[in-house]
XYZ file of C-alpha atoms in Angstrom:
346
model
C -1.986 10.526 -9.639
C -0.420 7.527 -8.115
C 0.285 7.899 -5.146
C -0.212 5.502 -1.571
C -0.016 6.570 2.244
C 2.549 3.844 2.965
C 2.246 1.939 0.624
C 2.306 3.298 -2.305
C 2.239 6.581 -4.433
C -1.339 8.337 -5.526
C -0.262 6.278 -8.308
C -1.695 4.723 -10.873
C -1.228 1.301 -10.292
C 1.125 0.099 -11.712
C 1.778 -3.796 -12.566
C 3.695 -1.414 -14.047
C 5.212 -0.820 -10.395
C 5.635 -3.930 -12.528
C 8.199 -3.657 -14.549
C 11.192 -1.690 -12.470
C 13.868 -3.952 -12.444
C 17.215 -2.167 -11.702
C 19.804 -4.619 -11.209
C 20.963 -7.867 -10.282
C 19.661 -11.850 -11.043
C 19.938 -14.859 -10.242
C 23.394 -16.782 -9.703
C 24.770 -20.342 -9.553
C 24.916 -21.674 -6.038
C 28.416 -20.406 -3.903
C 29.683 -22.038 -1.051
C 28.882 -23.453 1.734
C 30.685 -20.194 3.498
C 29.685 -17.151 1.459
C 27.305 -15.174 1.906
C 23.755 -16.329 -0.539
C 21.789 -13.004 -1.407
C 17.818 -13.946 -1.979
C 16.270 -11.208 -4.549
C 12.976 -10.651 -5.502
C 11.445 -8.282 -7.220
C 8.716 -8.385 -9.848
C 10.208 -7.982 -12.925
C 8.713 -11.156 -15.837
C 11.061 -13.825 -15.857
C 12.402 -14.423 -19.292
C 12.309 -10.698 -19.749
C 15.106 -8.486 -21.520
C 15.130 -6.739 -17.660
C 15.351 -10.214 -16.737
C 18.799 -11.240 -18.146
C 20.155 -7.629 -17.477
C 19.807 -9.144 -14.043
C 21.153 -11.971 -14.722
C 23.671 -10.671 -15.801
C 24.893 -9.157 -12.657
C 24.429 -11.989 -10.935
C 26.961 -13.759 -12.386
C 29.546 -10.527 -12.352
C 28.455 -10.604 -8.611
C 29.614 -14.784 -7.671
C 32.926 -13.834 -10.816
C 33.897 -10.546 -8.040
C 33.276 -12.128 -5.236
C 36.106 -15.505 -5.977
C 32.523 -17.207 -6.076
C 30.937 -16.111 -2.320
C 28.111 -14.472 -2.765
C 25.339 -15.796 -4.619
C 22.075 -14.118 -5.773
C 18.924 -16.066 -5.663
C 16.324 -14.067 -7.635
C 12.424 -14.575 -7.086
C 11.377 -12.794 -9.999
C 7.798 -12.184 -11.871
C 6.453 -10.979 -8.220
C 6.255 -14.960 -6.673
C 7.470 -13.485 -3.424
C 4.330 -11.022 -3.458
C 4.575 -7.474 -4.263
C 6.311 -4.609 -3.470
C 4.738 -3.638 0.291
C 4.543 -7.464 0.420
C 8.704 -7.680 -0.530
C 9.878 -4.989 1.856
C 7.626 -6.530 4.846
C 9.881 -9.850 4.330
C 13.339 -8.000 3.738
C 12.510 -7.003 7.354
C 11.085 -10.526 8.594
C 15.065 -11.992 6.798
C 13.044 -14.011 4.470
C 14.161 -12.071 2.327
C 17.911 -10.140 1.772
C 17.077 -7.725 -0.799
C 13.931 -6.354 -3.750
C 14.015 -4.332 -7.012
C 11.781 -2.017 -6.113
C 9.306 0.719 -7.541
C 9.168 3.556 -5.745
C 5.860 1.780 -4.188
C 8.096 -0.629 -2.330
C 10.797 1.974 -2.103
C 8.553 3.599 0.610
C 7.623 1.274 2.726
C 10.529 2.505 3.979
C 10.655 6.191 2.802
C 7.933 8.140 1.858
C 10.645 11.288 0.538
C 10.987 9.562 -2.265
C 7.624 9.639 -3.249
C 8.489 13.191 -4.290
C 10.405 11.817 -7.252
C 7.173 10.917 -8.589
C 4.536 13.032 -8.643
C 2.008 13.246 -11.680
C 2.489 15.309 -13.791
C 5.438 17.194 -11.988
C 8.115 16.560 -14.260
C 8.183 16.911 -18.518
C 11.331 15.173 -19.261
C 13.195 12.209 -17.672
C 16.501 14.663 -17.271
C 14.586 16.920 -15.113
C 13.666 13.723 -12.596
C 17.126 12.433 -12.836
C 18.620 15.648 -11.711
C 16.096 16.363 -8.756
C 17.340 12.512 -8.168
C 20.831 13.725 -7.983
C 20.590 16.579 -5.832
C 18.541 14.579 -3.481
C 20.010 10.862 -3.287
C 22.418 11.766 -0.409
C 19.767 12.686 1.822
C 17.210 9.554 0.850
C 20.196 7.139 0.698
C 21.477 8.289 4.005
C 17.443 7.753 5.244
C 17.452 4.722 3.935
C 20.146 3.166 5.668
C 19.341 4.625 8.654
C 16.256 2.557 8.536
C 18.751 -0.765 7.587
C 18.872 -0.983 3.708
C 21.580 0.176 1.285
C 21.259 1.528 -2.143
C 22.535 -0.438 -4.971
C 21.487 1.781 -7.442
C 18.564 3.579 -9.220
C 16.595 3.648 -12.120
C 13.347 3.236 -13.838
C 10.794 1.693 -15.440
C 9.488 4.495 -18.148
C 6.468 7.183 -18.514
C 3.112 5.998 -16.854
C 1.029 5.636 -19.331
C -3.308 4.879 -18.811
C -3.689 1.745 -20.796
C -7.659 1.236 -20.380
C -11.317 -0.970 -22.118
C -12.913 2.623 -23.901
C -10.327 5.773 -24.978
C -9.412 8.257 -22.147
C -8.557 11.328 -23.575
C -9.884 14.139 -20.906
C -9.586 12.899 -17.009
C -13.409 12.776 -17.235
C -12.838 9.883 -19.667
C -10.689 8.005 -17.347
C -13.081 9.412 -13.963
C -15.899 6.261 -15.208
C -14.343 3.692 -15.862
C -12.947 1.327 -12.466
C -9.207 2.545 -12.259
C -6.807 -0.477 -11.367
C -5.499 1.255 -7.444
C -2.699 -0.603 -4.866
C -4.809 -2.642 -2.231
C -4.087 -1.388 1.615
C -4.186 2.309 0.837
C -6.952 3.979 1.764
C -5.205 7.621 1.665
C -4.779 7.189 -2.083
C -7.961 5.520 -2.697
C -9.758 8.586 -0.540
C -7.432 11.034 -2.650
C -8.829 9.244 -6.529
C -12.300 9.501 -5.129
C -12.069 12.897 -3.644
C -11.224 14.149 -7.448
C -14.257 11.661 -9.228
C -12.768 8.445 -9.930
C -13.469 5.134 -9.105
C -9.989 3.750 -7.518
C -10.722 -0.424 -7.773
C -7.602 -1.936 -4.261
C -6.260 -4.339 -5.604
C -2.391 -6.384 -5.265
C -1.087 -5.589 -8.071
C -0.295 -9.476 -8.874
C -3.902 -9.461 -9.904
C -4.072 -6.724 -12.325
C -4.403 -9.202 -14.982
C -6.695 -11.060 -13.810
C -9.003 -8.847 -13.177
C -8.830 -6.658 -16.412
C -9.915 -10.001 -17.386
C -13.210 -10.793 -14.886
C -14.116 -6.649 -16.290
C -13.212 -6.166 -12.515
C -11.141 -3.461 -13.054
C -10.822 -1.191 -16.972
C -8.077 0.918 -16.728
C -4.628 1.586 -14.908
C -1.463 3.207 -15.536
C 1.370 1.343 -16.540
C 5.094 1.902 -18.843
C 4.713 0.706 -22.095
C 7.421 -1.498 -21.451
C 5.239 -3.190 -18.424
C 2.178 -3.326 -20.951
C 3.814 -5.357 -23.387
C 5.609 -7.786 -21.360
C 3.439 -8.429 -18.728
C 0.608 -8.163 -22.355
C -2.262 -6.108 -20.569
C -2.549 -4.150 -23.700
C -4.858 -6.874 -25.128
C -7.473 -6.485 -21.834
C -6.539 -3.016 -22.378
C -6.495 -1.929 -26.211
C -6.486 1.993 -25.615
C -3.132 4.414 -23.860
C -3.704 7.724 -23.358
C -0.725 9.912 -24.993
C -0.255 11.454 -21.696
C 3.323 10.824 -20.246
C 1.552 10.696 -15.927
C 4.712 9.984 -13.675
C 8.197 8.389 -13.963
C 7.724 4.855 -12.240
C 11.321 5.652 -10.541
C 12.789 2.744 -8.193
C 16.099 1.168 -6.729
C 17.309 -1.959 -6.156
C 18.257 -1.864 -2.102
C 19.753 -4.848 0.447
C 19.354 -5.347 3.405
C 21.497 -3.910 5.521
C 22.699 -6.732 7.667
C 23.811 -8.932 4.595
C 26.024 -6.614 2.846
C 28.132 -6.116 5.515
C 29.041 -9.868 5.415
C 30.221 -8.855 2.211
C 33.574 -8.622 3.372
C 34.941 -5.164 3.145
C 37.376 -4.644 0.463
C 34.406 -6.557 -2.440
C 31.588 -4.561 -1.410
C 33.110 -1.704 -3.956
C 33.414 -3.740 -6.877
C 29.702 -5.485 -6.545
C 28.644 -1.734 -6.048
C 30.246 -0.023 -9.226
C 28.406 -3.768 -10.840
C 25.152 -2.759 -9.895
C 25.159 0.610 -10.616
C 26.371 0.041 -14.474
C 22.945 -2.496 -14.473
C 21.217 0.621 -13.754
C 22.410 2.897 -16.399
C 21.644 -0.187 -18.747
C 18.725 -0.067 -17.803
C 17.509 3.634 -18.141
C 18.644 3.723 -21.357
C 17.006 0.514 -22.330
C 13.810 2.490 -21.176
C 14.994 5.370 -23.023
C 14.514 3.021 -26.830
C 12.434 1.163 -26.337
C 9.231 3.768 -25.279
C 8.822 4.028 -28.705
C 9.436 0.397 -29.997
C 7.769 -1.221 -27.722
C 4.391 1.928 -28.384
C 5.342 0.559 -31.990
C 4.744 -2.937 -31.613
C 1.532 -3.100 -29.644
C 0.083 -0.701 -32.614
C 0.796 -3.146 -34.532
C -1.715 -5.989 -32.460
C -4.626 -3.349 -31.925
C -3.317 -1.243 -28.985
C -5.291 3.096 -29.761
C -2.746 5.333 -29.073
C -5.373 8.178 -28.073
C -4.629 11.683 -28.810
C -4.214 14.587 -26.354
C -4.270 18.325 -27.710
C -2.933 21.164 -25.435
C -6.184 21.870 -24.295
C -6.806 17.864 -22.646
C -3.327 18.250 -21.596
C -4.115 21.903 -19.524
C -7.247 20.101 -17.975
C -4.847 16.975 -17.210
C -2.117 18.989 -15.318
C -4.916 21.275 -13.323
C -6.322 18.242 -12.177
C -2.922 16.877 -10.773
C -1.634 20.108 -9.980
C -5.233 21.044 -7.646
C -4.330 17.461 -5.453
C -0.549 19.282 -4.963
C -1.980 20.344 -1.448
C -3.355 16.957 -0.769
C 0.239 15.200 -1.708
C 2.348 17.257 0.112
C 1.969 16.661 3.358
C -0.092 13.544 3.519
C 1.973 11.078 0.514
C 4.815 13.009 -0.047
C 6.207 14.351 2.910
C 6.766 17.896 2.916
C 9.982 18.723 3.243
C 10.574 16.638 -0.008
C 7.748 17.606 -1.824
C 9.279 21.703 -1.649
C 13.094 20.059 -1.721
C 11.905 18.534 -5.078
C 10.316 21.389 -6.064
C 12.789 23.830 -5.108
C 15.358 21.025 -6.962
C 13.704 21.029 -10.505
C 12.820 25.026 -10.684
C 16.713 25.842 -10.156
C 16.693 22.305 -13.371
C 13.963 24.435 -15.365
C 15.272 28.387 -14.816
C 18.860 26.950 -15.865
C 17.669 25.229 -19.120
C 15.290 28.753 -20.333
C 11.995 26.865 -19.100
C 9.411 29.625 -18.642
């Protein structure tokens, strides 16, 4: 489960959290009279996602006639998502490529899209997102942030130093949890788990030293960050989709000439779509690459899957209202049911 109260979802950590790139990147310096956008992300420097960011930044420079420069601070050098949002509010950063953990620092309703085992496919999640987007984006804008795009980092899986097939296997391990979120930690503990709160930027060291022995993240994050070299067992269970968004401070966005903004927004959304497509293609490829380097993929049969689902759903009453606002939780569930009914899901 992956959530935090104000700082992260009942969420399994994820440096995964990490991974989520959505759009924009570094560009050459703009003219002195131009707009400089300082953007931070956990996306590793040099990754394929980082290349997409850089390409988008170059498009912004071209589309703005050199008037807009995006300076990218990649690899978590500006801190994890809550740090980035805090700096955006202070004005030391202007934009962020954020996971739902960061977006939820502004509006926790986004957590409705990442409730563990509530969704079975990309299509379900994005159907619900499309329905809730006007509400989410309006709320974020009212709080001073403009959404440039939505995208995701893929499905979160558990990576652990011992095989994890059922919930009891995970309960025996030290599970990474986002620092500063007592509600999420309490929720994990109430379900019998052993969460260890830490900043996302400390995951690799914590795995090496044994401070934690399990975490949740998408396969591409495990590959890029090399977490799988210290946690060689991946549970074959899609836990939740690591959703995220690229946000820019509204005041800075409005410094860009109004006639230029639509083209920049379109370029950012195209980048988000490219990222979504790349993530969908890369899942199996990344798992196979890790297999060749010693990853053990732990099978989860129907009975075990039912145990995971029962455990997750048993926590929904506590998630609803305390972690995900009740109205957002109910709305997401309603749209999911509409999707399943339309697609003849029993």
